[in-house]
Amino acid sequence: MRRTELEAVLEARGVSKRFPGVLALDGVSLALRPGEVHALVGENGAGKSTLIKVFTGVYQPDGGELRYQGGPAAFGTPLEAQRAGISTIYQEVNLVPMMSVARNLLLGREPRGRLGVIDAAAMYGEAERVLSGYGVDTDVRRPLRTLGVGAQQMVALARAVSVDARVVIMDEPTSSLEPREVETLFGVIRRLRDSGIAVMYVSHRLDELYRVCDQVTVLRDGRLAHTGPLAELERLRLISLMLGRDQNEVRTEGLTSFSREHAEGDERGSGNGAPVVEARGLTRRHVLDGVDVSVKPGEVVGLGGLLGAGRTETAKAIVGALPLDGGQVLVAGAPLRAGSTSAAIRAGVSLLPEDRKAEGIIPTLSVRENIALAALPSMGRAGVVSEAKIDRIVEIFMRRLRIKAASPHQLVSELSGGNQQKVLLARWLAVRPKVLLLDEPTRGIDVGAKAEVQALIDELAREGLGVLLISSDLEELVEGADRILVLREGAVVGELSGDEVTEERIMATIAEQSDGRADA
Amino acid sequence: MNREQLSRTLQQHGAVMVLGTLVIVGSLAFDSFATPANAASVVVSSSFLAIIAIGMTFVIISGGIDLSVGSLFVLGGVLAAYGSQYGMLVALLLPLAVCGVVGLLQGLVIARTGMAPFIVTLAGLLGVRGLMLAISDEGATTYLVKDRAFAALGQGEILGLSYPVYITAVLALAAMVLLQRTGFGQNVYAIGGNEQAAALMGVPVARTKVYVYVMSALLAGLAGALNAARLSSGVTILGIGLELDAIAAVVIGGTLLTGGAGGITGSVAGVLLLGVIQSLINQVGNLTSAFQQVVSGLFLALVVVAQRLLSKAQRLT
């Protein structure tokens, strides 16, 4: 009777995938059965996207076995996987925006008339007929890009299903949908399930998972953390599985380098005085929903929440790197010009971004140049920068942050991840900020460097710098922050301070359902 | 008609509308403009550029660019004149074969190595011109068209219009069907619109790209051969900058330089528009033909700005 008795249509058996320096997947097994909606969840770096890419032929597994429809399978390219019946609906719709809706839907399968020429009338009729089943009621002659994201996604889904998909993988399908569109999508997903298609559903929105999914697989740090029926798994337990705070695990508290008095807070006077930066009602459609954050001098404010809750976006919004629909940022009481990162830097607000490689270091420049980059405008006189002054500042920071480089002129790309991160920290400290926003400052760096960065954050706060700390490492957050704001789906859902700053409280706050009721 | 439809119509048919307007204004302003002789002269002299622009339209819609067509045009002319001593068939097939091979090489390099079409066809532009100079003794030898039947292909007339005009019309119609009504045409649009998505949708990206560059080179060679037939000789000093005229005509015709949208009608209208602008400036007696380039340049800039605004207007809806 149970669906689990059916044979899996797509299965990973002990699949491993290694990248230089990282074991992205470590012996992961997952069975996807016909007619089930299977949630795949995990935090950043858990291995979700790697696993999806193994299933869809983007990556080849290094170890283990991939099985499809009862036999071993190896997909060399995404197209091969798709031809075999595994379709993926990505966050970014993978269609051709300038072509018409009908041509996108039917590309490669257009109805032909005489002489093998495409029969346009039949094509439009067919497209209308197919799409009406997906709640898309539009002129199919319009270019695809003139449709809303939800409708575009439906076209992608309709296309996937109409090419005889046996498995549909959806990567965060609801991240840019309106509530009404989400309902339509769920209707379609249930219909797919009832017709025997296996659906893999990747999302961080727990409410949605519980509404539409039958099974769940949790990945953590490239390993399988849990797999089983979703209904039997409590919300709080699911979150602790995702965040790696298993109750049965040995407690490792006290291993971070944050000083103990730090967590208690008041010794260095945090919590007193006017906020140095205050964000009010930060709003952006589908991303942020009226977020209020304030940081006082010498205070470390943590942002907690699951991946996709809006933590990074909040930090970006504060420095003006994310266009906003509403809200404002005040620095020392004065409003900041919206959408200008240089205004934010001048006012003393700096962001250490999450993605070091893409948004931080400039690999072709030296350590010295990377450090001096942001501070250059403030160091010069009439646009001319004194070399000696740069040398002095670079030297001070290299010593203070213990940056291990052969010389200031070494290419920053030759340094270790931890030292690169310190170079970035130095860059922002060199502009003498009043507030530093740190987005995952210790991710992907070795243990020693991690401890040094944590100690440095502590030290900076003691000197009066305001810090906004984003970390997926709950331990780091709890021990590093004086106060924690918990975000969920782009809104602040809880504020914890003093004794409330515990891992259990953070997880419980995330687990509360949207209607405010705890479901434990 | 709502704003979105209006802006879409303008983007697709703007060139035709402007062409019509310009012809009407020109006819009212200058007595000698709307004469059958002038019309025929504009149409005939535009036909060679139009043939090249047809091929260029496919290339640009696919997201590429072909800078080699001006050189291929001259090479085609010289080879046709040379080949005409062996008869009409050789005069036509020799330039097509050589240009086709050049297009095939360019297409293969672009499709297989992922090198930028700009660079690959720039190399083609230089290499082909060198090849042309080599076979014409640095341009000193001008081959004359020996075959009367072949010469007639460029010079014969029906209803006051020479054959190349009709050949261009047939090619344009065939290209329209190919682009709009075949799988190949859809693949060209898909690749130019989003290459990665096209690959995931099962479009044979590499093969389609190769076809597009082969087609462009064949059409450039054919235009050169027809031009040689018209001039009765393989003139070696033609075709410099012709690739840029073709690109300008295609863009003026509403095809996006970034690929993914456009059409043959627009490109033909774009070519005629350039011809009409030249003719109008000739009508204004005291302006030199250099002004034609100034006006064409300004016009191109205007079209690009207008397209940017139009595509924004569509996005907002």
Short mmCIF file of N, CA and C in Angstrom, two decimals, chain A residues 355-489:
data_model
loop_
_atom_site.label_atom_id
_atom_site.label_comp_id
_atom_site.label_asym_id
_atom_site.label_seq_id
_atom_site.Cartn_x
_atom_site.Cartn_y
_atom_site.Cartn_z
N ASP A 355 30.36 35.66 -0.87
CA ASP A 355 31.10 34.97 -1.92
C ASP A 355 32.43 35.68 -2.16
N ARG A 356 33.46 35.17 -1.47
CA ARG A 356 34.76 35.81 -1.52
C ARG A 356 35.28 35.95 -2.95
N LYS A 357 35.13 34.85 -3.71
CA LYS A 357 35.72 34.85 -5.05
C LYS A 357 35.01 35.81 -5.99
N ALA A 358 33.69 35.77 -5.97
CA ALA A 358 32.94 36.55 -6.96
C ALA A 358 32.80 38.01 -6.57
N GLU A 359 32.67 38.28 -5.26
CA GLU A 359 32.34 39.64 -4.87
C GLU A 359 33.41 40.31 -4.02
N GLY A 360 34.49 39.60 -3.77
CA GLY A 360 35.47 40.15 -2.85
C GLY A 360 36.83 40.40 -3.46
N ILE A 361 37.66 39.37 -3.44
CA ILE A 361 39.05 39.59 -3.85
C ILE A 361 39.16 39.78 -5.36
N ILE A 362 40.18 40.52 -5.73
CA ILE A 362 40.48 40.67 -7.15
C ILE A 362 41.78 39.89 -7.37
N PRO A 363 41.65 38.67 -7.91
CA PRO A 363 42.76 37.71 -7.88
C PRO A 363 44.01 38.18 -8.63
N THR A 364 43.84 39.06 -9.61
CA THR A 364 45.00 39.46 -10.42
C THR A 364 45.79 40.58 -9.75
N LEU A 365 45.31 41.07 -8.61
CA LEU A 365 46.04 42.14 -7.92
C LEU A 365 46.77 41.58 -6.70
N SER A 366 47.72 42.34 -6.21
CA SER A 366 48.52 41.89 -5.07
C SER A 366 47.76 42.08 -3.76
N VAL A 367 48.32 41.54 -2.70
CA VAL A 367 47.77 41.71 -1.37
C VAL A 367 47.63 43.19 -1.05
N ARG A 368 48.70 43.94 -1.33
CA ARG A 368 48.73 45.37 -1.04
C ARG A 368 47.61 46.09 -1.78
N GLU A 369 47.49 45.80 -3.06
CA GLU A 369 46.46 46.51 -3.84
C GLU A 369 45.06 46.12 -3.40
N ASN A 370 44.88 44.85 -3.04
CA ASN A 370 43.57 44.42 -2.58
C ASN A 370 43.18 45.11 -1.28
N ILE A 371 44.16 45.28 -0.39
CA ILE A 371 43.86 45.94 0.88
C ILE A 371 43.54 47.41 0.66
N ALA A 372 44.31 48.05 -0.21
CA ALA A 372 44.20 49.50 -0.35
C ALA A 372 42.99 49.94 -1.18
N LEU A 373 42.43 48.97 -1.93
CA LEU A 373 41.41 49.30 -2.92
C LEU A 373 40.29 50.22 -2.44
N ALA A 374 39.62 49.81 -1.38
CA ALA A 374 38.44 50.55 -0.95
C ALA A 374 38.83 51.86 -0.26
N ALA A 375 40.02 51.87 0.32
CA ALA A 375 40.43 53.04 1.09
C ALA A 375 41.04 54.12 0.22
N LEU A 376 41.39 53.79 -1.02
CA LEU A 376 42.08 54.76 -1.88
C LEU A 376 41.41 56.13 -1.93
N PRO A 377 40.07 56.18 -2.15
CA PRO A 377 39.45 57.50 -2.27
C PRO A 377 39.67 58.39 -1.04
N SER A 378 39.79 57.74 0.13
CA SER A 378 39.91 58.55 1.34
C SER A 378 41.36 58.85 1.70
N MET A 379 42.29 58.20 1.01
CA MET A 379 43.70 58.37 1.38
C MET A 379 44.39 59.47 0.58
N GLY A 380 43.86 59.75 -0.59
CA GLY A 380 44.57 60.65 -1.47
C GLY A 380 44.33 62.11 -1.15
N ARG A 381 45.16 62.93 -1.79
CA ARG A 381 44.92 64.35 -1.73
C ARG A 381 44.76 64.79 -3.17
N ALA A 382 43.62 65.35 -3.53
CA ALA A 382 43.33 65.76 -4.90
C ALA A 382 43.49 64.60 -5.86
N GLY A 383 43.10 63.43 -5.41
CA GLY A 383 43.13 62.26 -6.29
C GLY A 383 44.47 61.59 -6.40
N VAL A 384 45.50 62.18 -5.80
CA VAL A 384 46.82 61.55 -5.86
C VAL A 384 47.08 60.86 -4.53
N VAL A 385 47.38 59.57 -4.61
CA VAL A 385 47.54 58.80 -3.39
C VAL A 385 49.02 58.62 -3.06
N SER A 386 49.34 58.86 -1.83
CA SER A 386 50.73 58.71 -1.41
C SER A 386 51.07 57.24 -1.24
N GLU A 387 52.09 56.79 -1.97
CA GLU A 387 52.51 55.39 -1.92
C GLU A 387 52.96 55.03 -0.51
N ALA A 388 53.65 55.95 0.12
CA ALA A 388 54.17 55.67 1.45
C ALA A 388 53.03 55.44 2.43
N LYS A 389 51.97 56.22 2.26
CA LYS A 389 50.82 56.09 3.14
C LYS A 389 50.16 54.72 2.97
N ILE A 390 50.04 54.30 1.71
CA ILE A 390 49.47 52.97 1.45
C ILE A 390 50.33 51.91 2.10
N ASP A 391 51.65 52.01 1.88
CA ASP A 391 52.56 51.03 2.46
C ASP A 391 52.37 50.92 3.96
N ARG A 392 52.21 52.08 4.60
CA ARG A 392 52.10 52.09 6.05
C ARG A 392 50.82 51.36 6.48
N ILE A 393 49.73 51.71 5.83
CA ILE A 393 48.45 51.10 6.21
C ILE A 393 48.45 49.60 5.94
N VAL A 394 48.98 49.22 4.77
CA VAL A 394 49.03 47.80 4.43
C VAL A 394 49.86 47.04 5.46
N GLU A 395 50.97 47.65 5.86
CA GLU A 395 51.84 46.99 6.82
C GLU A 395 51.14 46.80 8.16
N ILE A 396 50.47 47.86 8.60
CA ILE A 396 49.76 47.79 9.89
C ILE A 396 48.76 46.64 9.88
N PHE A 397 47.97 46.58 8.83
CA PHE A 397 46.92 45.56 8.81
C PHE A 397 47.47 44.16 8.60
N MET A 398 48.53 44.05 7.80
CA MET A 398 49.09 42.72 7.60
C MET A 398 49.62 42.18 8.92
N ARG A 399 50.17 43.08 9.74
CA ARG A 399 50.71 42.64 11.01
C ARG A 399 49.58 42.34 11.99
N ARG A 400 48.64 43.27 12.07
CA ARG A 400 47.59 43.12 13.05
C ARG A 400 46.72 41.89 12.76
N LEU A 401 46.42 41.65 11.50
CA LEU A 401 45.56 40.51 11.15
C LEU A 401 46.37 39.24 10.92
N ARG A 402 47.67 39.35 11.09
CA ARG A 402 48.56 38.21 10.87
C ARG A 402 48.31 37.54 9.52
N ILE A 403 48.33 38.38 8.48
CA ILE A 403 48.16 37.86 7.12
C ILE A 403 49.45 37.20 6.69
N LYS A 404 49.34 35.92 6.34
CA LYS A 404 50.55 35.19 5.96
C LYS A 404 50.76 35.28 4.45
N ALA A 405 51.64 36.19 4.07
CA ALA A 405 51.99 36.34 2.65
C ALA A 405 53.48 36.57 2.57
N ALA A 406 54.08 36.14 1.44
CA ALA A 406 55.52 36.29 1.28
C ALA A 406 55.90 37.76 1.34
N SER A 407 55.11 38.59 0.72
CA SER A 407 55.34 40.03 0.77
C SER A 407 54.02 40.71 0.41
N PRO A 408 53.93 42.02 0.65
CA PRO A 408 52.68 42.71 0.27
C PRO A 408 52.43 42.63 -1.23
N HIS A 409 53.45 42.28 -1.98
CA HIS A 409 53.30 42.29 -3.44
C HIS A 409 52.92 40.94 -4.01
N GLN A 410 52.74 39.95 -3.12
CA GLN A 410 52.32 38.64 -3.61
C GLN A 410 50.88 38.72 -4.12
N LEU A 411 50.59 37.94 -5.16
CA LEU A 411 49.22 37.91 -5.69
C LEU A 411 48.28 37.32 -4.64
N VAL A 412 47.14 37.95 -4.46
CA VAL A 412 46.24 37.51 -3.41
C VAL A 412 45.69 36.12 -3.74
N SER A 413 45.63 35.77 -5.01
CA SER A 413 45.09 34.46 -5.39
C SER A 413 46.00 33.32 -4.94
N GLU A 414 47.25 33.65 -4.58
CA GLU A 414 48.18 32.60 -4.14
C GLU A 414 48.04 32.28 -2.65
N LEU A 415 47.24 33.10 -1.94
CA LEU A 415 47.10 32.88 -0.50
C LEU A 415 46.04 31.82 -0.21
N SER A 416 46.07 31.32 1.02
CA SER A 416 45.05 30.37 1.44
C SER A 416 43.72 31.12 1.64
N GLY A 417 42.61 30.35 1.69
CA GLY A 417 41.29 30.96 1.86
C GLY A 417 41.22 31.84 3.09
N GLY A 418 41.79 31.36 4.19
CA GLY A 418 41.74 32.13 5.43
C GLY A 418 42.47 33.45 5.30
N ASN A 419 43.63 33.42 4.64
CA ASN A 419 44.38 34.66 4.48
C ASN A 419 43.71 35.61 3.50
N GLN A 420 43.06 35.04 2.48
CA GLN A 420 42.29 35.90 1.57
C GLN A 420 41.19 36.62 2.35
N GLN A 421 40.52 35.87 3.22
CA GLN A 421 39.46 36.47 4.00
C GLN A 421 40.01 37.60 4.88
N LYS A 422 41.21 37.40 5.44
CA LYS A 422 41.82 38.44 6.27
C LYS A 422 42.18 39.66 5.42
N VAL A 423 42.60 39.42 4.20
CA VAL A 423 42.90 40.54 3.31
C VAL A 423 41.64 41.37 3.09
N LEU A 424 40.53 40.67 2.90
CA LEU A 424 39.27 41.39 2.70
C LEU A 424 38.86 42.17 3.94
N LEU A 425 39.05 41.53 5.09
CA LEU A 425 38.75 42.22 6.35
C LEU A 425 39.61 43.47 6.45
N ALA A 426 40.89 43.33 6.11
CA ALA A 426 41.81 44.46 6.17
C ALA A 426 41.34 45.57 5.23
N ARG A 427 40.86 45.16 4.05
CA ARG A 427 40.38 46.16 3.09
C ARG A 427 39.30 47.03 3.72
N TRP A 428 38.37 46.38 4.42
CA TRP A 428 37.25 47.15 4.96
C TRP A 428 37.63 47.88 6.24
N LEU A 429 38.55 47.30 7.01
CA LEU A 429 38.99 48.01 8.21
C LEU A 429 39.78 49.25 7.84
N ALA A 430 40.46 49.20 6.67
CA ALA A 430 41.28 50.34 6.26
C ALA A 430 40.44 51.58 5.96
N VAL A 431 39.16 51.38 5.67
CA VAL A 431 38.32 52.57 5.43
C VAL A 431 37.72 53.09 6.74
N ARG A 432 38.14 52.52 7.86
CA ARG A 432 37.68 52.93 9.19
C ARG A 432 36.16 52.96 9.28
N PRO A 433 35.52 51.80 9.18
CA PRO A 433 34.06 51.77 9.22
C PRO A 433 33.54 51.94 10.65
N LYS A 434 32.29 52.36 10.74
CA LYS A 434 31.63 52.40 12.06
C LYS A 434 30.90 51.08 12.28
N VAL A 435 30.47 50.51 11.16
CA VAL A 435 29.77 49.23 11.24
C VAL A 435 30.32 48.30 10.17
N LEU A 436 30.55 47.07 10.54
CA LEU A 436 31.02 46.09 9.58
C LEU A 436 29.96 44.99 9.47
N LEU A 437 29.52 44.73 8.25
CA LEU A 437 28.56 43.65 8.04
C LEU A 437 29.35 42.44 7.55
N LEU A 438 29.31 41.36 8.29
CA LEU A 438 30.11 40.19 7.95
C LEU A 438 29.18 39.06 7.52
N ASP A 439 29.27 38.69 6.26
CA ASP A 439 28.41 37.62 5.75
C ASP A 439 29.23 36.34 5.66
N GLU A 440 28.95 35.42 6.54
CA GLU A 440 29.67 34.14 6.60
C GLU A 440 31.18 34.36 6.60
N PRO A 441 31.70 35.08 7.61
CA PRO A 441 33.12 35.43 7.58
C PRO A 441 34.06 34.25 7.73
N THR A 442 33.58 33.13 8.26
CA THR A 442 34.51 32.03 8.49
C THR A 442 34.20 30.80 7.64
N ARG A 443 33.32 30.96 6.65
CA ARG A 443 33.01 29.77 5.84
C ARG A 443 34.19 29.42 4.93
N GLY A 444 34.48 28.15 4.87
CA GLY A 444 35.47 27.66 3.92
C GLY A 444 36.90 28.03 4.27
N ILE A 445 37.16 28.44 5.49
CA ILE A 445 38.56 28.70 5.86
C ILE A 445 38.96 27.73 6.96
N ASP A 446 40.25 27.47 7.08
CA ASP A 446 40.67 26.41 8.00
C ASP A 446 40.48 26.81 9.45
N VAL A 447 40.56 25.81 10.32
CA VAL A 447 40.21 26.00 11.72
C VAL A 447 41.02 27.11 12.39
N GLY A 448 42.31 27.13 12.10
CA GLY A 448 43.16 28.13 12.75
C GLY A 448 42.76 29.54 12.35
N ALA A 449 42.58 29.74 11.05
CA ALA A 449 42.21 31.06 10.56
C ALA A 449 40.84 31.45 11.09
N LYS A 450 39.96 30.46 11.20
CA LYS A 450 38.62 30.70 11.70
C LYS A 450 38.68 31.27 13.11
N ALA A 451 39.50 30.65 13.95
CA ALA A 451 39.64 31.11 15.33
C ALA A 451 40.19 32.53 15.35
N GLU A 452 41.14 32.81 14.48
CA GLU A 452 41.72 34.15 14.45
C GLU A 452 40.71 35.20 14.03
N VAL A 453 39.90 34.85 13.01
CA VAL A 453 38.89 35.80 12.55
C VAL A 453 37.87 36.05 13.65
N GLN A 454 37.46 34.97 14.34
CA GLN A 454 36.49 35.14 15.41
C GLN A 454 37.05 36.02 16.53
N ALA A 455 38.31 35.78 16.89
CA ALA A 455 38.92 36.59 17.94
C ALA A 455 39.00 38.05 17.52
N LEU A 456 39.26 38.26 16.23
CA LEU A 456 39.36 39.61 15.71
C LEU A 456 38.02 40.34 15.78
N ILE A 457 36.95 39.62 15.44
CA ILE A 457 35.61 40.23 15.50
C ILE A 457 35.34 40.71 16.92
N ASP A 458 35.67 39.84 17.85
CA ASP A 458 35.52 40.15 19.26
C ASP A 458 36.26 41.42 19.65
N GLU A 459 37.50 41.46 19.21
CA GLU A 459 38.38 42.57 19.55
C GLU A 459 37.86 43.87 18.95
N LEU A 460 37.44 43.80 17.71
CA LEU A 460 36.93 45.00 17.02
C LEU A 460 35.70 45.54 17.72
N ALA A 461 34.82 44.61 18.14
CA ALA A 461 33.60 45.04 18.82
C ALA A 461 33.97 45.72 20.14
N ARG A 462 34.96 45.16 20.82
CA ARG A 462 35.36 45.75 22.09
C ARG A 462 35.89 47.17 21.89
N GLU A 463 36.47 47.40 20.72
CA GLU A 463 36.98 48.75 20.42
C GLU A 463 35.88 49.70 19.99
N GLY A 464 34.64 49.18 19.90
CA GLY A 464 33.52 50.07 19.61
C GLY A 464 32.93 49.96 18.22
N LEU A 465 33.43 49.02 17.43
CA LEU A 465 32.86 48.82 16.10
C LEU A 465 31.53 48.07 16.23
N GLY A 466 30.53 48.49 15.46
CA GLY A 466 29.29 47.73 15.41
C GLY A 466 29.44 46.62 14.40
N VAL A 467 28.95 45.42 14.72
CA VAL A 467 29.11 44.30 13.80
C VAL A 467 27.77 43.62 13.56
N LEU A 468 27.47 43.37 12.30
CA LEU A 468 26.31 42.54 11.98
C LEU A 468 26.89 41.23 11.46
N LEU A 469 26.58 40.14 12.16
CA LEU A 469 27.21 38.86 11.84
C LEU A 469 26.19 37.89 11.25
N ILE A 470 26.48 37.42 10.05
CA ILE A 470 25.64 36.39 9.44
C ILE A 470 26.45 35.11 9.44
N SER A 471 25.87 34.04 9.97
CA SER A 471 26.59 32.78 9.96
C SER A 471 25.60 31.63 9.97
N SER A 472 25.90 30.62 9.16
CA SER A 472 25.07 29.40 9.19
C SER A 472 25.53 28.49 10.31
N ASP A 473 26.68 28.82 10.88
CA ASP A 473 27.21 28.04 11.98
C ASP A 473 26.55 28.56 13.26
N LEU A 474 25.58 27.80 13.75
CA LEU A 474 24.80 28.26 14.90
C LEU A 474 25.67 28.55 16.11
N GLU A 475 26.69 27.73 16.29
CA GLU A 475 27.56 27.89 17.42
C GLU A 475 28.28 29.24 17.37
N GLU A 476 28.76 29.55 16.17
CA GLU A 476 29.46 30.81 15.97
C GLU A 476 28.51 31.98 16.25
N LEU A 477 27.30 31.83 15.80
CA LEU A 477 26.31 32.89 15.97
C LEU A 477 26.00 33.10 17.45
N VAL A 478 25.76 32.00 18.15
CA VAL A 478 25.36 32.08 19.55
C VAL A 478 26.49 32.65 20.41
N GLU A 479 27.71 32.20 20.13
CA GLU A 479 28.81 32.65 20.97
C GLU A 479 29.34 34.01 20.55
N GLY A 480 29.12 34.36 19.32
CA GLY A 480 29.67 35.62 18.85
C GLY A 480 28.74 36.80 19.04
N ALA A 481 27.43 36.57 19.02
CA ALA A 481 26.50 37.70 18.98
C ALA A 481 25.94 38.04 20.36
N ASP A 482 25.68 39.32 20.57
CA ASP A 482 25.03 39.78 21.80
C ASP A 482 23.52 39.64 21.67
N ARG A 483 23.07 39.75 20.43
CA ARG A 483 21.63 39.80 20.18
C ARG A 483 21.43 39.15 18.82
N ILE A 484 20.35 38.40 18.67
CA ILE A 484 20.14 37.70 17.41
C ILE A 484 18.75 37.98 16.86
N LEU A 485 18.70 38.36 15.59
CA LEU A 485 17.42 38.50 14.92
C LEU A 485 17.24 37.26 14.05
N VAL A 486 16.08 36.63 14.16
CA VAL A 486 15.84 35.43 13.36
C VAL A 486 14.95 35.81 12.19
N LEU A 487 15.40 35.46 11.00
CA LEU A 487 14.65 35.77 9.79
C LEU A 487 14.00 34.52 9.23
N ARG A 488 12.83 34.70 8.64
CA ARG A 488 12.21 33.60 7.91
C ARG A 488 11.43 34.21 6.75
N GLU A 489 11.70 33.70 5.57
CA GLU A 489 11.05 34.17 4.36
C GLU A 489 11.05 35.69 4.26
#
